[in-house]
Amino acid sequence: MKDSHQRQMKLSQLRILVAVADRENFSEAALQLEMSQSAVSHAIATLEDHLGVVLFLRGRHGAHLTPVGQRIVEHAREIVHRAEEITKEAELAKGLQGGQVRIASFRSVATHILPLVITQFHQRFPAIAVSLTEHDDYPHVEQALREGRADIGFTFLPASEDLETWEVLRDEFVALFPPSFQPQAEQLSWADLANLPLIMPPVDNVMMQMVYAHARQFDCFLKVTYEVETDATIVNLVAQGLGATVLPRLAAEPIPPGIQVYSLPVPLMRIIGVAVLSNQLQTPAVFAFLDILKRQKHT
């Protein structure tokens, strides 16, 4: 009777099984795996002997999976994938025993997106320090990346070609009106916006340029009565009945009770992304932070 340990399948056999299945040829699989063809053939024969089934039909035109082989190779792929993930986790952990991640962001992302991500990152990698710097707008964030003052930055997409980016969130611009506002129709019109005093960020604000340009496409020229720097102050002035505003929803949060919120007559979105310098080698800590961020569902 064979020893049970000797009869166990080996991960190396499963890797070879997947390679032969993909290549449909023992010689090509051997080249891919940097093994001799006899070693590949021996591994498959040993696996077939262990399982008691034929995995491949061999012939002059290569090696093709049998029906049972097709089913088994799918399980093998999953096992090989899981093994690779285990190795990645171990390698990641070995590179995450210290260091830091420097993040540059604008306020709305720093307030509403990053706290949960940073908390989860700290729970998983408590030895990694995280520093967060808030900037007034996204050009300052991109500048911090280029000057080496940040590893990760949050910006708007599309971004410059020197940045590698991933989309994080689509944030709708919304119109906020005081509690007493009564629209002229069931749906908000550009006239509703044009006829009320507007409380807006300064006219040179990069984000607001998107709003003004969008409105002009529909012959709506927004008249600003109050210019205010801080989003929270703008929202509170709207709540007091001094006028209306247009802000990204994320920037407007938290919206006080009573304020009326409308989509623009023609919706407008800003696409928020996370960025790193494309030509810079990133640390394991940066990759780990990005991985946690990408796993989050942001709405």
mmCIF file of C-alpha atoms in Angstrom:
data_model
loop_
_atom_site.group_PDB
_atom_site.id
_atom_site.type_symbol
_atom_site.label_atom_id
_atom_site.label_comp_id
_atom_site.label_asym_id
_atom_site.label_seq_id
_atom_site.Cartn_x
_atom_site.Cartn_y
_atom_site.Cartn_z
ATOM 1 C CA MET A 1 0.000 0.000 0.000
ATOM 2 C CA LYS A 2 1.375 3.376 -0.987
ATOM 3 C CA ASP A 3 2.025 5.954 1.710
ATOM 4 C CA SER A 4 -0.857 8.467 1.827
ATOM 5 C CA HIS A 5 1.578 11.402 1.837
ATOM 6 C CA GLN A 6 3.169 10.144 -1.358
ATOM 7 C CA ARG A 7 -0.259 9.926 -2.977
ATOM 8 C CA GLN A 8 -1.188 13.556 -2.315
ATOM 9 C CA MET A 9 -1.457 15.839 -5.295
ATOM 10 C CA LYS A 10 1.243 18.460 -5.560
ATOM 11 C CA LEU A 11 0.728 22.088 -6.474
ATOM 12 C CA SER A 12 3.463 21.696 -9.093
ATOM 13 C CA GLN A 13 1.416 18.983 -10.802
ATOM 14 C CA LEU A 14 -1.606 21.272 -10.963
ATOM 15 C CA ARG A 15 0.488 24.086 -12.430
ATOM 16 C CA ILE A 16 1.707 21.675 -15.129
ATOM 17 C CA LEU A 17 -1.861 20.485 -15.754
ATOM 18 C CA VAL A 18 -3.016 24.064 -16.360
ATOM 19 C CA ALA A 19 -0.047 24.816 -18.622
ATOM 20 C CA VAL A 20 -0.607 21.740 -20.812
ATOM 21 C CA ALA A 21 -4.339 22.477 -20.981
ATOM 22 C CA ASP A 22 -3.627 26.041 -22.119
ATOM 23 C CA ARG A 23 -0.982 25.093 -24.680
ATOM 24 C CA GLU A 24 -2.562 21.809 -25.776
ATOM 25 C CA ASN A 25 0.982 20.612 -26.304
ATOM 26 C CA PHE A 26 3.449 18.988 -23.910
ATOM 27 C CA SER A 27 6.510 20.510 -25.600
ATOM 28 C CA GLU A 28 5.153 24.071 -25.517
ATOM 29 C CA ALA A 29 4.045 23.671 -21.910
ATOM 30 C CA ALA A 30 7.546 22.472 -21.024
ATOM 31 C CA LEU A 31 9.069 25.569 -22.650
ATOM 32 C CA GLN A 32 6.665 27.831 -20.763
ATOM 33 C CA LEU A 33 7.475 26.136 -17.446
ATOM 34 C CA GLU A 34 11.209 25.894 -18.220
ATOM 35 C CA MET A 35 11.125 22.132 -17.696
ATOM 36 C CA SER A 36 12.026 19.146 -19.831
ATOM 37 C CA GLN A 37 9.231 17.560 -21.820
ATOM 38 C CA SER A 38 9.842 14.226 -20.057
ATOM 39 C CA ALA A 39 9.350 15.908 -16.664
ATOM 40 C CA VAL A 40 6.052 17.420 -17.815
ATOM 41 C CA SER A 41 4.861 14.096 -19.216
ATOM 42 C CA HIS A 42 5.882 12.294 -16.019
ATOM 43 C CA ALA A 43 3.994 14.816 -13.846
ATOM 44 C CA ILE A 44 0.776 14.425 -15.872
ATOM 45 C CA ALA A 45 1.085 10.613 -15.909
ATOM 46 C CA THR A 46 1.617 10.585 -12.124
ATOM 47 C CA LEU A 47 -1.413 12.829 -11.623
ATOM 48 C CA GLU A 48 -3.564 10.639 -13.867
ATOM 49 C CA ASP A 49 -2.413 7.560 -11.968
ATOM 50 C CA HIS A 50 -3.289 9.225 -8.654
ATOM 51 C CA LEU A 51 -6.737 10.319 -9.833
ATOM 52 C CA GLY A 52 -7.494 7.127 -11.720
ATOM 53 C CA VAL A 53 -8.700 8.973 -14.819
ATOM 54 C CA VAL A 54 -7.244 10.038 -18.177
ATOM 55 C CA LEU A 55 -6.870 13.827 -18.356
ATOM 56 C CA PHE A 56 -5.529 14.209 -21.904
ATOM 57 C CA LEU A 57 -5.961 12.504 -25.228
ATOM 58 C CA ARG A 58 -2.474 12.458 -26.766
ATOM 59 C CA GLY A 59 -1.865 12.405 -30.485
ATOM 60 C CA ARG A 60 0.122 13.837 -33.366
ATOM 61 C CA HIS A 61 -1.870 17.084 -33.137
ATOM 62 C CA GLY A 62 -1.154 17.714 -29.479
ATOM 63 C CA ALA A 63 -2.826 16.982 -26.180
ATOM 64 C CA HIS A 64 -6.518 17.669 -25.678
ATOM 65 C CA LEU A 65 -8.470 17.499 -22.453
ATOM 66 C CA THR A 66 -10.918 14.682 -21.955
ATOM 67 C CA PRO A 67 -14.384 15.642 -20.632
ATOM 68 C CA VAL A 68 -13.341 14.812 -17.078
ATOM 69 C CA GLY A 69 -10.061 16.612 -17.682
ATOM 70 C CA GLN A 70 -11.984 19.763 -18.658
ATOM 71 C CA ARG A 71 -13.866 19.714 -15.376
ATOM 72 C CA ILE A 72 -10.790 18.963 -13.283
ATOM 73 C CA VAL A 73 -8.631 21.661 -14.861
ATOM 74 C CA GLU A 74 -11.103 24.362 -13.795
ATOM 75 C CA HIS A 75 -10.613 23.321 -10.162
ATOM 76 C CA ALA A 76 -6.859 23.240 -10.758
ATOM 77 C CA ARG A 77 -6.933 26.813 -12.087
ATOM 78 C CA GLU A 78 -8.713 27.981 -8.953
ATOM 79 C CA ILE A 79 -6.229 26.213 -6.665
ATOM 80 C CA VAL A 80 -3.241 27.644 -8.557
ATOM 81 C CA HIS A 81 -4.784 31.117 -8.419
ATOM 82 C CA ARG A 82 -5.381 30.835 -4.680
ATOM 83 C CA ALA A 83 -1.831 29.666 -4.125
ATOM 84 C CA GLU A 84 -0.526 32.680 -6.046
ATOM 85 C CA GLU A 85 -2.688 34.979 -3.917
ATOM 86 C CA ILE A 86 -1.282 33.401 -0.740
ATOM 87 C CA THR A 87 2.242 34.038 -1.991
ATOM 88 C CA LYS A 88 1.381 37.635 -2.849
ATOM 89 C CA GLU A 89 -0.063 38.213 0.623
ATOM 90 C CA ALA A 90 3.071 36.828 2.247
ATOM 91 C CA GLU A 91 5.381 38.895 0.040
ATOM 92 C CA LEU A 92 3.264 41.968 0.701
ATOM 93 C CA ALA A 93 3.413 41.444 4.445
ATOM 94 C CA LYS A 94 7.200 41.124 4.350
ATOM 95 C CA GLY A 95 7.381 44.526 2.677
ATOM 96 C CA LEU A 96 4.889 46.186 5.011
ATOM 97 C CA GLN A 97 6.606 46.105 8.372
ATOM 98 C CA GLY A 98 7.171 49.871 8.357
ATOM 99 C CA GLY A 99 7.220 52.980 6.214
ATOM 100 C CA GLN A 100 4.502 55.432 5.301
ATOM 101 C CA VAL A 101 1.927 56.404 2.690
ATOM 102 C CA ARG A 102 1.595 60.110 1.895
ATOM 103 C CA ILE A 103 -1.784 61.160 0.503
ATOM 104 C CA ALA A 104 -2.759 64.467 -1.086
ATOM 105 C CA SER A 105 -6.455 65.212 -1.491
ATOM 106 C CA PHE A 106 -9.053 67.930 -1.714
ATOM 107 C CA ARG A 107 -11.494 68.398 1.164
ATOM 108 C CA SER A 108 -14.582 66.486 0.003
ATOM 109 C CA VAL A 109 -12.648 63.259 -0.629
ATOM 110 C CA ALA A 110 -10.631 63.720 2.571
ATOM 111 C CA THR A 111 -13.869 64.147 4.523
ATOM 112 C CA HIS A 112 -16.160 61.545 2.995
ATOM 113 C CA ILE A 113 -14.037 58.861 1.280
ATOM 114 C CA LEU A 114 -10.711 58.547 3.047
ATOM 115 C CA PRO A 115 -11.631 58.028 6.735
ATOM 116 C CA LEU A 116 -13.029 54.527 6.119
ATOM 117 C CA VAL A 117 -10.192 53.567 3.761
ATOM 118 C CA ILE A 118 -7.512 54.795 6.171
ATOM 119 C CA THR A 119 -9.196 52.957 9.060
ATOM 120 C CA GLN A 120 -9.255 49.668 7.157
ATOM 121 C CA PHE A 121 -5.660 50.179 6.040
ATOM 122 C CA HIS A 122 -4.533 50.806 9.627
ATOM 123 C CA GLN A 123 -6.382 47.716 10.870
ATOM 124 C CA ARG A 124 -4.578 45.557 8.332
ATOM 125 C CA PHE A 125 -1.181 47.277 8.372
ATOM 126 C CA PRO A 126 -0.791 48.993 11.747
ATOM 127 C CA ALA A 127 2.953 49.519 11.279
ATOM 128 C CA ILE A 128 2.458 51.807 8.252
ATOM 129 C CA ALA A 129 2.111 55.521 8.979
ATOM 130 C CA VAL A 130 -0.396 57.496 6.897
ATOM 131 C CA SER A 131 -0.118 61.234 6.329
ATOM 132 C CA LEU A 132 -2.956 63.184 4.689
ATOM 133 C CA THR A 133 -2.563 66.685 3.274
ATOM 134 C CA GLU A 134 -5.628 68.645 2.158
ATOM 135 C CA HIS A 135 -5.385 71.044 -0.793
ATOM 136 C CA ASP A 136 -7.770 73.664 -2.127
ATOM 137 C CA ASP A 137 -8.075 72.057 -5.552
ATOM 138 C CA TYR A 138 -6.817 69.223 -7.703
ATOM 139 C CA PRO A 139 -3.981 71.116 -9.509
ATOM 140 C CA HIS A 140 -2.274 71.500 -6.127
ATOM 141 C CA VAL A 141 -2.725 67.764 -5.532
ATOM 142 C CA GLU A 142 -1.072 66.928 -8.872
ATOM 143 C CA GLN A 143 1.732 69.379 -8.073
ATOM 144 C CA ALA A 144 2.358 67.603 -4.769
ATOM 145 C CA LEU A 145 2.716 64.306 -6.650
ATOM 146 C CA ARG A 146 5.155 65.745 -9.183
ATOM 147 C CA GLU A 147 7.259 67.428 -6.501
ATOM 148 C CA GLY A 148 7.547 64.192 -4.512
ATOM 149 C CA ARG A 149 5.559 65.474 -1.536
ATOM 150 C CA ALA A 150 2.848 62.816 -1.961
ATOM 151 C CA ASP A 151 2.733 59.176 -3.052
ATOM 152 C CA ILE A 152 -0.997 59.083 -3.839
ATOM 153 C CA GLY A 153 -3.234 61.934 -4.965
ATOM 154 C CA PHE A 154 -6.914 62.440 -5.687
ATOM 155 C CA THR A 155 -7.721 64.383 -8.830
ATOM 156 C CA PHE A 156 -10.316 64.738 -11.578
ATOM 157 C CA LEU A 157 -10.336 62.528 -14.658
ATOM 158 C CA PRO A 158 -9.122 62.608 -17.318
ATOM 159 C CA ALA A 159 -5.740 63.624 -15.912
ATOM 160 C CA SER A 160 -2.301 64.372 -17.361
ATOM 161 C CA GLU A 161 -0.432 61.606 -19.171
ATOM 162 C CA ASP A 162 2.333 61.563 -16.556
ATOM 163 C CA LEU A 163 -0.159 60.186 -14.022
ATOM 164 C CA GLU A 164 -1.485 56.653 -13.763
ATOM 165 C CA THR A 165 -5.082 56.876 -12.588
ATOM 166 C CA TRP A 166 -8.058 54.793 -11.517
ATOM 167 C CA GLU A 167 -11.643 55.976 -11.262
ATOM 168 C CA VAL A 168 -12.975 56.169 -7.706
ATOM 169 C CA LEU A 169 -16.315 57.963 -7.912
ATOM 170 C CA ARG A 170 -18.678 59.838 -10.228
ATOM 171 C CA ASP A 171 -19.929 62.837 -8.282
ATOM 172 C CA GLU A 172 -23.007 64.695 -9.561
ATOM 173 C CA PHE A 173 -23.261 68.475 -9.454
ATOM 174 C CA VAL A 174 -26.522 69.359 -7.711
ATOM 175 C CA ALA A 175 -28.464 72.589 -7.271
ATOM 176 C CA LEU A 176 -29.316 73.480 -3.672
ATOM 177 C CA PHE A 177 -32.232 75.779 -2.930
ATOM 178 C CA PRO A 178 -33.563 77.255 0.324
ATOM 179 C CA PRO A 179 -36.628 75.700 1.985
ATOM 180 C CA SER A 180 -38.922 78.422 0.596
ATOM 181 C CA PHE A 181 -38.005 77.787 -3.050
ATOM 182 C CA GLN A 182 -40.830 76.878 -5.421
ATOM 183 C CA PRO A 183 -39.753 75.697 -8.893
ATOM 184 C CA GLN A 184 -41.624 76.992 -11.942
ATOM 185 C CA ALA A 185 -42.264 73.418 -13.062
ATOM 186 C CA GLU A 186 -41.934 69.896 -11.728
ATOM 187 C CA GLN A 187 -38.400 69.668 -13.124
ATOM 188 C CA LEU A 188 -35.753 72.292 -12.415
ATOM 189 C CA SER A 189 -35.089 74.703 -15.280
ATOM 190 C CA TRP A 190 -32.119 76.885 -16.134
ATOM 191 C CA ALA A 191 -34.416 79.879 -15.520
ATOM 192 C CA ASP A 192 -34.852 78.769 -11.904
ATOM 193 C CA LEU A 193 -31.111 79.048 -11.456
ATOM 194 C CA ALA A 194 -30.735 82.285 -13.390
ATOM 195 C CA ASN A 195 -33.488 84.081 -11.479
ATOM 196 C CA LEU A 196 -32.176 83.508 -7.941
ATOM 197 C CA PRO A 197 -29.165 85.047 -6.178
ATOM 198 C CA LEU A 198 -26.349 82.517 -6.384
ATOM 199 C CA ILE A 199 -23.883 81.741 -3.596
ATOM 200 C CA MET A 200 -20.839 80.198 -5.248
ATOM 201 C CA PRO A 201 -17.140 79.526 -4.736
ATOM 202 C CA PRO A 202 -14.844 82.185 -6.251
ATOM 203 C CA VAL A 203 -15.141 82.505 -10.008
ATOM 204 C CA ASP A 204 -11.549 81.340 -10.546
ATOM 205 C CA ASN A 205 -12.267 78.036 -8.771
ATOM 206 C CA VAL A 206 -11.302 75.276 -11.217
ATOM 207 C CA MET A 207 -14.256 73.088 -10.279
ATOM 208 C CA MET A 208 -16.738 75.924 -10.819
ATOM 209 C CA GLN A 209 -15.430 76.622 -14.306
ATOM 210 C CA MET A 210 -17.008 73.281 -15.269
ATOM 211 C CA VAL A 211 -20.385 74.508 -14.017
ATOM 212 C CA TYR A 212 -20.267 77.890 -15.780
ATOM 213 C CA ALA A 213 -19.153 76.329 -19.072
ATOM 214 C CA HIS A 214 -21.870 73.684 -18.808
ATOM 215 C CA ALA A 215 -24.596 76.273 -18.205
ATOM 216 C CA ARG A 216 -23.400 78.472 -21.090
ATOM 217 C CA GLN A 217 -23.944 75.581 -23.487
ATOM 218 C CA PHE A 218 -27.652 76.042 -22.798
ATOM 219 C CA ASP A 219 -27.591 79.852 -22.918
ATOM 220 C CA CYS A 220 -27.735 80.129 -19.156
ATOM 221 C CA PHE A 221 -25.396 82.732 -17.673
ATOM 222 C CA LEU A 222 -25.209 82.254 -13.920
ATOM 223 C CA LYS A 223 -25.130 85.492 -11.910
ATOM 224 C CA VAL A 224 -23.131 85.180 -8.705
ATOM 225 C CA THR A 225 -24.268 87.419 -5.844
ATOM 226 C CA TYR A 226 -22.029 86.003 -3.103
ATOM 227 C CA GLU A 227 -18.556 84.502 -3.517
ATOM 228 C CA VAL A 228 -17.664 82.255 -0.589
ATOM 229 C CA GLU A 229 -14.580 80.071 -0.170
ATOM 230 C CA THR A 230 -15.892 77.249 2.025
ATOM 231 C CA ASP A 231 -18.453 74.686 0.867
ATOM 232 C CA ALA A 232 -19.991 74.287 4.330
ATOM 233 C CA THR A 233 -20.503 78.051 4.632
ATOM 234 C CA ILE A 234 -22.182 78.155 1.212
ATOM 235 C CA VAL A 235 -24.586 75.383 2.194
ATOM 236 C CA ASN A 236 -25.468 77.095 5.481
ATOM 237 C CA LEU A 237 -26.132 80.397 3.697
ATOM 238 C CA VAL A 238 -28.513 78.560 1.369
ATOM 239 C CA ALA A 239 -30.247 77.079 4.416
ATOM 240 C CA GLN A 240 -30.747 80.646 5.723
ATOM 241 C CA GLY A 241 -32.558 81.592 2.515
ATOM 242 C CA LEU A 242 -29.932 83.928 1.023
ATOM 243 C CA GLY A 243 -29.868 82.198 -2.344
ATOM 244 C CA ALA A 244 -29.107 78.991 -4.244
ATOM 245 C CA THR A 245 -25.901 77.236 -5.218
ATOM 246 C CA VAL A 246 -24.488 74.525 -7.469
ATOM 247 C CA LEU A 247 -21.970 72.164 -5.886
ATOM 248 C CA PRO A 248 -20.810 68.587 -6.296
ATOM 249 C CA ARG A 249 -22.942 66.451 -4.011
ATOM 250 C CA LEU A 250 -19.883 65.185 -2.143
ATOM 251 C CA ALA A 251 -18.762 68.771 -1.442
ATOM 252 C CA ALA A 252 -22.246 69.772 -0.275
ATOM 253 C CA GLU A 253 -22.562 66.965 2.280
ATOM 254 C CA PRO A 254 -23.841 66.999 4.948
ATOM 255 C CA ILE A 255 -26.895 68.814 3.586
ATOM 256 C CA PRO A 256 -29.041 70.359 6.358
ATOM 257 C CA PRO A 257 -32.725 69.399 6.619
ATOM 258 C CA GLY A 258 -35.019 71.646 4.628
ATOM 259 C CA ILE A 259 -32.622 72.426 1.793
ATOM 260 C CA GLN A 260 -34.097 71.350 -1.539
ATOM 261 C CA VAL A 261 -31.772 69.335 -3.765
ATOM 262 C CA TYR A 262 -32.215 69.061 -7.541
ATOM 263 C CA SER A 263 -30.266 67.567 -10.395
ATOM 264 C CA LEU A 264 -29.291 70.149 -13.000
ATOM 265 C CA PRO A 265 -31.639 70.448 -16.018
ATOM 266 C CA VAL A 266 -28.913 68.626 -17.946
ATOM 267 C CA PRO A 267 -26.877 66.493 -15.509
ATOM 268 C CA LEU A 268 -23.194 67.198 -14.974
ATOM 269 C CA MET A 269 -20.689 64.890 -13.299
ATOM 270 C CA ARG A 270 -17.135 65.235 -12.091
ATOM 271 C CA ILE A 271 -15.106 62.033 -12.216
ATOM 272 C CA ILE A 272 -12.868 61.649 -9.171
ATOM 273 C CA GLY A 273 -9.824 59.449 -9.559
ATOM 274 C CA VAL A 274 -6.795 58.357 -7.584
ATOM 275 C CA ALA A 275 -3.402 58.959 -9.147
ATOM 276 C CA VAL A 276 0.266 58.054 -8.814
ATOM 277 C CA LEU A 277 3.202 59.123 -10.942
ATOM 278 C CA SER A 278 3.355 56.682 -13.858
ATOM 279 C CA ASN A 279 7.156 56.650 -14.105
ATOM 280 C CA GLN A 280 7.813 56.147 -10.394
ATOM 281 C CA LEU A 281 8.386 52.811 -8.665
ATOM 282 C CA GLN A 282 5.779 52.508 -5.917
ATOM 283 C CA THR A 283 6.338 50.917 -2.518
ATOM 284 C CA PRO A 284 4.403 47.864 -1.289
ATOM 285 C CA ALA A 285 2.612 50.185 1.162
ATOM 286 C CA VAL A 286 1.283 52.329 -1.697
ATOM 287 C CA PHE A 287 0.055 49.269 -3.608
ATOM 288 C CA ALA A 288 -1.620 47.965 -0.455
ATOM 289 C CA PHE A 289 -3.431 51.257 0.119
ATOM 290 C CA LEU A 290 -4.600 51.401 -3.503
ATOM 291 C CA ASP A 291 -5.857 47.827 -3.266
ATOM 292 C CA ILE A 292 -8.005 48.643 -0.225
ATOM 293 C CA LEU A 293 -9.305 51.803 -1.902
ATOM 294 C CA LYS A 294 -10.283 49.925 -5.078
ATOM 295 C CA ARG A 295 -12.201 47.328 -3.063
ATOM 296 C CA GLN A 296 -14.444 50.003 -1.570
ATOM 297 C CA LYS A 297 -17.830 50.788 -3.120
ATOM 298 C CA HIS A 298 -18.203 54.561 -3.324
ATOM 299 C CA THR A 299 -21.603 56.035 -4.072
#
